[in-house]
Tab-separated table of C-alpha atoms in Angstrom:
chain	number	residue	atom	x	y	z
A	1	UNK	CA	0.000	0.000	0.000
A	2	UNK	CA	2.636	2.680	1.017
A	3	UNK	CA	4.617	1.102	-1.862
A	4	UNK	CA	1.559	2.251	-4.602
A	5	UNK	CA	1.797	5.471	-3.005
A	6	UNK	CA	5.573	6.184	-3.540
A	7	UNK	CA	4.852	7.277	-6.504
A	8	UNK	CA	2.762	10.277	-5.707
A	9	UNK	CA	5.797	11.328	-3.756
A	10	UNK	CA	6.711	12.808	-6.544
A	11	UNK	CA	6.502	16.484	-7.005
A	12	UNK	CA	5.841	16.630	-10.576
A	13	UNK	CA	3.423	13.624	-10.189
A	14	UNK	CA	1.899	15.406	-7.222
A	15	UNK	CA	1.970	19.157	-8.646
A	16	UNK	CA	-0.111	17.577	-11.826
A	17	UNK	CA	-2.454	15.579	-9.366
A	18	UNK	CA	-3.388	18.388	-7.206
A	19	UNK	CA	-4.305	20.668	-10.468
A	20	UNK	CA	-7.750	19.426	-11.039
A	21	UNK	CA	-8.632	19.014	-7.267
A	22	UNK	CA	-7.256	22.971	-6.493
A	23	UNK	CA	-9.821	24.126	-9.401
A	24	UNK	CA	-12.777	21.950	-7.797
A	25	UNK	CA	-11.904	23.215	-4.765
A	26	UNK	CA	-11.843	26.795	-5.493
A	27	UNK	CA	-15.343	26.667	-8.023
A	28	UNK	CA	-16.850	25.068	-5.015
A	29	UNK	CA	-16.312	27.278	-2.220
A	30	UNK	CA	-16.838	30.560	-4.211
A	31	UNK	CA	-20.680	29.663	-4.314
A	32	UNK	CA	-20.828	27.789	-0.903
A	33	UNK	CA	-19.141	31.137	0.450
A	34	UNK	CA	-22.029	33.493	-1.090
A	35	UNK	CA	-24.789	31.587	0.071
A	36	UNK	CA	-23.653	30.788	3.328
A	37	UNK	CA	-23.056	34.760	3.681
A	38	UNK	CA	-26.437	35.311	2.623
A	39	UNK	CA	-28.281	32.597	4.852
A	40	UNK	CA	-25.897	34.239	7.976
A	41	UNK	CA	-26.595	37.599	7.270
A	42	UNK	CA	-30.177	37.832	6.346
A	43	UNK	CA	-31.959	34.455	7.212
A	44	UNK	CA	-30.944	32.758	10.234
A	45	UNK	CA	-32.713	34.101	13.552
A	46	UNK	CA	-30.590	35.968	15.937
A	47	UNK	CA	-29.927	34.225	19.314
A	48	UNK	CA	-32.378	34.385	22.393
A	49	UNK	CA	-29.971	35.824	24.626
A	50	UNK	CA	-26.887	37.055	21.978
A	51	UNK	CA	-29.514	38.710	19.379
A	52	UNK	CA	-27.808	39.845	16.229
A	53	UNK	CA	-24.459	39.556	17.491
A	54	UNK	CA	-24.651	35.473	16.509
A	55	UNK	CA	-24.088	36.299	13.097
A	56	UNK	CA	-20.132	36.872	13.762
A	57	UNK	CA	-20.707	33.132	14.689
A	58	UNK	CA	-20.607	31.895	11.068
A	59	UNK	CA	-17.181	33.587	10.464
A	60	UNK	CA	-15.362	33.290	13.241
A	61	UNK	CA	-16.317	29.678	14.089
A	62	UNK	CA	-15.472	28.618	10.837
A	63	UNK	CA	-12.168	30.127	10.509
A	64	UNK	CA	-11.670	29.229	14.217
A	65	UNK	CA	-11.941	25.318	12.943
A	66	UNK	CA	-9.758	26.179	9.706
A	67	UNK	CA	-6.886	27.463	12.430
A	68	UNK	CA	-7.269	24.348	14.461
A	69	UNK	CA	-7.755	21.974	10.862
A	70	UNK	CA	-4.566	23.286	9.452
A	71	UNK	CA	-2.225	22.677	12.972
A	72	UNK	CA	-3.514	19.253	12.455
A	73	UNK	CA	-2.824	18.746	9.197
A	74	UNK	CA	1.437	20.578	9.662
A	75	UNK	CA	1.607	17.958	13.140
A	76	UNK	CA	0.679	14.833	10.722
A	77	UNK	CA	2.902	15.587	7.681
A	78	UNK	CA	5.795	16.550	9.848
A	79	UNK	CA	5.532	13.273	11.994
A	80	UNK	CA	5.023	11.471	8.523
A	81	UNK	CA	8.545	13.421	7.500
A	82	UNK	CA	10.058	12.332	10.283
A	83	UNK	CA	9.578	8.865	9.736
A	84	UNK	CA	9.750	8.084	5.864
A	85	UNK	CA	11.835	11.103	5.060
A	86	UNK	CA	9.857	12.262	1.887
A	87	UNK	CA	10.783	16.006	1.124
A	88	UNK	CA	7.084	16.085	-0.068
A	89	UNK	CA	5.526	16.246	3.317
A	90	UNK	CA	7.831	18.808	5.043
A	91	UNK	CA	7.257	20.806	1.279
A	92	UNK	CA	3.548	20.914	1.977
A	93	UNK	CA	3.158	21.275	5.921
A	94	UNK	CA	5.853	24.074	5.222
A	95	UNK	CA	3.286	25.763	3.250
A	96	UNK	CA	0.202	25.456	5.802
A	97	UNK	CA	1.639	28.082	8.589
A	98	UNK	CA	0.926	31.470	6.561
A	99	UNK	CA	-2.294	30.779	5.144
A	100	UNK	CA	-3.484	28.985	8.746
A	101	UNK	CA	-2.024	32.730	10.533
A	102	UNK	CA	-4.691	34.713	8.802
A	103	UNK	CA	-7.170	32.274	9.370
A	104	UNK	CA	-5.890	32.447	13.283
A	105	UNK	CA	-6.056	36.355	13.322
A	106	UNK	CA	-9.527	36.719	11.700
A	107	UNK	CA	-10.394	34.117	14.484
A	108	UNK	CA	-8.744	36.041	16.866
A	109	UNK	CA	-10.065	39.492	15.850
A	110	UNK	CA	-13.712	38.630	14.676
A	111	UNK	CA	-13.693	37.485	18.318
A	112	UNK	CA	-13.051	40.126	19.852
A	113	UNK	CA	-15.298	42.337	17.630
A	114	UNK	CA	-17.883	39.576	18.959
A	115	UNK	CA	-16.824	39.663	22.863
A	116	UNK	CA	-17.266	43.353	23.365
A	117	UNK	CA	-21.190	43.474	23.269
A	118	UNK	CA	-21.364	40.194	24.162
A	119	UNK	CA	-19.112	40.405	27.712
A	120	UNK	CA	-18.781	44.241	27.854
A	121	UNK	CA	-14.571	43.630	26.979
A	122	UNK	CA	-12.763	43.140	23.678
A	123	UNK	CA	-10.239	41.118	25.590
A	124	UNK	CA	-10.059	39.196	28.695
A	125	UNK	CA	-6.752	36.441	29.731
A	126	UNK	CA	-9.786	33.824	29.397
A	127	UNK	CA	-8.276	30.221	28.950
A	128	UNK	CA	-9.134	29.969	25.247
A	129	UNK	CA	-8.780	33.215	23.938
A	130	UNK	CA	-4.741	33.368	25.707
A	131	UNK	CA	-4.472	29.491	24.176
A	132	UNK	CA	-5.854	30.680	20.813
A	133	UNK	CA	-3.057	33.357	20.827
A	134	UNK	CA	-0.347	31.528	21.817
A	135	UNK	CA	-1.448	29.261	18.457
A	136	UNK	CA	-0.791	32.304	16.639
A	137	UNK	CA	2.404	32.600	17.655
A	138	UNK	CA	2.833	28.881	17.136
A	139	UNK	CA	2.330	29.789	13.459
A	140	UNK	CA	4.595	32.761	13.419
A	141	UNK	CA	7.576	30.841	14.725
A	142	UNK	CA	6.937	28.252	12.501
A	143	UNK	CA	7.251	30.843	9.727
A	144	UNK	CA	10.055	32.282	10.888
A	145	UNK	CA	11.897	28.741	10.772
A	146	UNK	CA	10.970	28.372	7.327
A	147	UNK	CA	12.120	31.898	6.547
A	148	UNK	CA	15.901	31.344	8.168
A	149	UNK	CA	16.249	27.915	7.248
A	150	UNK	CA	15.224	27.927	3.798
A	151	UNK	CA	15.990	24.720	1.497
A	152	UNK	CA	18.374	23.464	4.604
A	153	UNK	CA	17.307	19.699	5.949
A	154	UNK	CA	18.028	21.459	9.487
A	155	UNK	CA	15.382	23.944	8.933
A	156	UNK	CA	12.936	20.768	7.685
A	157	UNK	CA	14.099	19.143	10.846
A	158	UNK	CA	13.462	22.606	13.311
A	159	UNK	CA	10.106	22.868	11.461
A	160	UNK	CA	9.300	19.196	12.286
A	161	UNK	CA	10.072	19.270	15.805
A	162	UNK	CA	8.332	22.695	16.491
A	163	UNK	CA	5.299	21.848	15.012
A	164	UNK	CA	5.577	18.299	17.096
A	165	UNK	CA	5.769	20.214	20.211
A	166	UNK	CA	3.545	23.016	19.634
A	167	UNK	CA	0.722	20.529	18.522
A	168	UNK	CA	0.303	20.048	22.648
A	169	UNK	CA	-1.556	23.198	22.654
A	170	UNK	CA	-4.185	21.566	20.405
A	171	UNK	CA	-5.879	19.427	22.967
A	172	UNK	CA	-5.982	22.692	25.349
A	173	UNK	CA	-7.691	25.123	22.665
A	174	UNK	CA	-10.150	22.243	22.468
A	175	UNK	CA	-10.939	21.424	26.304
A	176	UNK	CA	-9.594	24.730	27.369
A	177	UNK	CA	-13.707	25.574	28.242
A	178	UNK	CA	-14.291	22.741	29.646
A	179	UNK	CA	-11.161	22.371	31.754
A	180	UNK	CA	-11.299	26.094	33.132
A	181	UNK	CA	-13.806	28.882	33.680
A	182	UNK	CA	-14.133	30.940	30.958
A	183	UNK	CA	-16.198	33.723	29.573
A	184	UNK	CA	-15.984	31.649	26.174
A	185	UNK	CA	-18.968	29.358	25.953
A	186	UNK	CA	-18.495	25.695	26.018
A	187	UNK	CA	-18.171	24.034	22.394
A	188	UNK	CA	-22.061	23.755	20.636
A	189	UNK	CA	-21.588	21.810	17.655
A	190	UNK	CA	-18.545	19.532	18.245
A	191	UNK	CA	-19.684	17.386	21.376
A	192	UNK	CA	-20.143	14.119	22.712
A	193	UNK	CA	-23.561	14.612	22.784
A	194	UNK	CA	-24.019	16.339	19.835
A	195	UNK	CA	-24.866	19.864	18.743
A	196	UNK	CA	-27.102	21.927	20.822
A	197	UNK	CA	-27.157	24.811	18.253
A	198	UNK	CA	-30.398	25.325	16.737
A	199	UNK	CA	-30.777	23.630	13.209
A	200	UNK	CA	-31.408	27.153	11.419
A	201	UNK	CA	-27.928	28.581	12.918
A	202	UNK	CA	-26.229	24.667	12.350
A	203	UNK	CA	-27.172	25.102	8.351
A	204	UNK	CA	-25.205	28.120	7.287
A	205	UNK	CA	-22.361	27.477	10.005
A	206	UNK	CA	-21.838	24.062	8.097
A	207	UNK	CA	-22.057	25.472	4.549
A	208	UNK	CA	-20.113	28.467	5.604
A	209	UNK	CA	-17.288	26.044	7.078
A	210	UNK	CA	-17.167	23.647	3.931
A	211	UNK	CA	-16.535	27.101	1.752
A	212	UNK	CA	-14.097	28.163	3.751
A	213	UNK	CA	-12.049	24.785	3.978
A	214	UNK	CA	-11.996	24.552	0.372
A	215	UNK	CA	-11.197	27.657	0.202
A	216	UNK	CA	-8.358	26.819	2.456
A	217	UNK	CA	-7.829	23.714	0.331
A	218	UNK	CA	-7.401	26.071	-2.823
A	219	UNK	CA	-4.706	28.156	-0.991
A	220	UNK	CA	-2.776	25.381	0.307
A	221	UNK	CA	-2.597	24.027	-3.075
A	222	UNK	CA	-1.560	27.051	-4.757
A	223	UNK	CA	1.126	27.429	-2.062
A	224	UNK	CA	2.442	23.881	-2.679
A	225	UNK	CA	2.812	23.611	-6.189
A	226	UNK	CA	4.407	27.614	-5.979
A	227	UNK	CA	7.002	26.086	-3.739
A	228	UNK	CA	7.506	22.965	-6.257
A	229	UNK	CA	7.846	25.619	-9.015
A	230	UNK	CA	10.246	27.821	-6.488
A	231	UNK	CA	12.765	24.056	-6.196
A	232	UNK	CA	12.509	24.018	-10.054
A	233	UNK	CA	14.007	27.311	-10.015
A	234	UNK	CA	16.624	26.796	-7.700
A	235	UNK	CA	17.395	24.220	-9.660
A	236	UNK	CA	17.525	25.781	-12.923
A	237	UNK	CA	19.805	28.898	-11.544
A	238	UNK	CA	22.414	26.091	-9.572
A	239	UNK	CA	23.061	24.723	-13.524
A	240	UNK	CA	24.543	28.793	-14.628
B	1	UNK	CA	-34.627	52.780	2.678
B	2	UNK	CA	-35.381	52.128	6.041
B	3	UNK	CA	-35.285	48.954	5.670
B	4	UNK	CA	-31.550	49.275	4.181
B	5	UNK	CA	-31.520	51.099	7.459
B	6	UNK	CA	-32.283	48.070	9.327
B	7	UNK	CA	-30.010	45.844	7.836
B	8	UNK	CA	-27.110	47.918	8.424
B	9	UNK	CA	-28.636	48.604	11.893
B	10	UNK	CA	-28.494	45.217	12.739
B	11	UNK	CA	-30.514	45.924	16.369
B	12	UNK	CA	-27.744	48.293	17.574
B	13	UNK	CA	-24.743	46.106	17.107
B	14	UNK	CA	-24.298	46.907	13.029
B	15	UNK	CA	-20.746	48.197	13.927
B	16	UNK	CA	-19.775	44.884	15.503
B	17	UNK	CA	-21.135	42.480	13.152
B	18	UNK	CA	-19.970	44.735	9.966
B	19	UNK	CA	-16.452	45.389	11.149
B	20	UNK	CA	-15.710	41.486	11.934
B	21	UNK	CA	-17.023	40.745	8.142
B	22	UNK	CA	-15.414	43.721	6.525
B	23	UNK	CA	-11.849	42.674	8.545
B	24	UNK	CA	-12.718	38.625	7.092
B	25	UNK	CA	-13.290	39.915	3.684
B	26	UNK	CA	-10.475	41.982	3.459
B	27	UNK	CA	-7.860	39.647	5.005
B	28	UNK	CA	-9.275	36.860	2.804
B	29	UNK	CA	-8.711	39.319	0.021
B	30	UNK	CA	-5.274	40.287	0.910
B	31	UNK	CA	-4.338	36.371	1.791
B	32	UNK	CA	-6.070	35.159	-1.942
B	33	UNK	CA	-3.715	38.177	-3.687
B	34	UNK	CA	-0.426	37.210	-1.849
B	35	UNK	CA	-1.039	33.398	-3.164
B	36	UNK	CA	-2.241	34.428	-6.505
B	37	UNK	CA	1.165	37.164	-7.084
B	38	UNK	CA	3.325	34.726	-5.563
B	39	UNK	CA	2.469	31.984	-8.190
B	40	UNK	CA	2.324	34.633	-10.599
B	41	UNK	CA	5.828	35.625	-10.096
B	42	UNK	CA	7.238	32.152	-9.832
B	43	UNK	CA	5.526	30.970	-12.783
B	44	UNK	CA	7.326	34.035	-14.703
B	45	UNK	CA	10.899	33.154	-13.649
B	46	UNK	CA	10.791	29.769	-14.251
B	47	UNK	CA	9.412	30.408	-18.001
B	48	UNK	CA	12.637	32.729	-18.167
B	49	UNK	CA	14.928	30.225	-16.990
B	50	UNK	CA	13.641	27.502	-19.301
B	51	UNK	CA	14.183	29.603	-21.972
B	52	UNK	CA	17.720	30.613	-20.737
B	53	UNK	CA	18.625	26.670	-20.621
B	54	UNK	CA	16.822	26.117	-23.957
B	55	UNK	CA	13.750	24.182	-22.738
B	56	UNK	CA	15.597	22.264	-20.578
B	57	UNK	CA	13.137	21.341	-17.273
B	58	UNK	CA	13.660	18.542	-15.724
């Protein structure tokens, strides 16, 4: 099985694979965007106790997931670096941290445009708002790592590791409102017991968060075959 | 018209709810551009290159 999938490994191969899916991607969120702008905006009821001030909801809950998505998705392909070695993977979670930081700050900032009506403060030292920015800054070391280290196995390695050890603040984002007290409400729609958001608010959240992590999707890809392009280039220049 | 008025209104809490979309739409913006003008820009040096090395890619 891992054998078959060798040759994907490939950065040509994989540049050529991901060409058709980035296009899907991107046709696909454009319209699952608009309309899940328009249900937010215009449709869905306000909340019995938040009123209007829900409708931040579909925005920064769906970017909050994308910020949280894309940490996943850097702590699996550097572990898989680590252990087969494949430039590939350390090439694409490489490529994750900058699009996942603006994802993180409209998270962090929609938020806070959201908390000051709702709790009287834009800020507070709450458990998941302080864990939510120290994930930012996750992302901006990461970046810096790839920005001193560039095209140096050490750098691939530093990258690795950091994002290995950073991943520990995952878990705490997640149970950080159940763990603590916090003005943040406890989690709604991802729960053992399933979501207690009301249907009409659960619609355009979910269409809203499938746009946006194709969207994401479309980025990432973009990024990836970019940097493929940028090792072609190196590549080319080396031979003058 | 008043009805615009509403909308924009949004119960009191308009500048809330339009300043967190207007700062996602405009950081999705700028974030979609930076991808876009990156690929742009890679896609024209490498065409220059190829040429330099006559067509040589791989």
């Amino acid at each position: 099985m891992l054998r078959k999938l060798h040759k994907y490994a490939n950065p040509n191969k994989f540049s050529l694979i991901i060409m058709p899916i980035k296009n899907v991607c991107l046709y696909t969120a454009l319209p699952l965007i608009a309309i899940g702008l328009i249900i937010g905006l215009f449709f869905s009821p306000p909340d019995y106790q938040q009123g209007e001030t829900v409708r931040i909801m579909y925005i920064h809950v769906s970017s909050a997931w994308i910020s949280l998505f894309a940490y996943v998705l850097i702590f699996f392909l550097s572990v898989f670096y680590l252990i087969w070695k494949f430039p590939l993977f350390v090439l694409m979670a490489k490529e994750i941290p900058f699009v996942a930081i603006i994802f993180t700050l409209i998270t962090l900032i929609t938020g806070s445009l959201w908390g000051k009506p709702t709790w009287g403060t834009y800020w507070v030292w709450d458990a998941r708002l302080t864990s939510f920015l120290i994930l930012l800054f996750i992302y901006l070391g990461l970046i810096f790592i790839d920005k001193a280290f560039k095209y140096n196995v050490n750098g691939d390695l530093s990258f690795s590791y950091l994002s290995i050890i950073g991943a520990i603040n995952i878990p705490i984002i997640k149970f950080s409102v159940d763990w603590w007290n916090t003005l943040h409400q406890p989690a709604s729609v991802i729960r053992a017991s399933g979501p207690s958001i009301n249907i009409e608010m659960l619609i355009p959240l979910m269409i809203m968060s499938t746009g946006v992590l194709l969207l994401f999707f479309y980025l990432i890809f973009t990024n990836i075959q970019s940097a493929i392009a940028e090792k072609k280039i190196l590549f080319l220049s080396s031979k003058d | 018209m008043s009805e615009l008025s509403l909308i924009f209104e949004m119960n009191g809490y308009g500048f809330f709810i339009w300043s967190a979309y207007g700062v996602w739409f405009v950081l999705l913006i700028l974030l979609f551009l930076k991808v876009l003008l990156r690929k742009k820009e890679i896609k024209r040096k490498l065409e220059y290159l190829i040429e330099k090395n006559d067509g040589f890619e791989e």
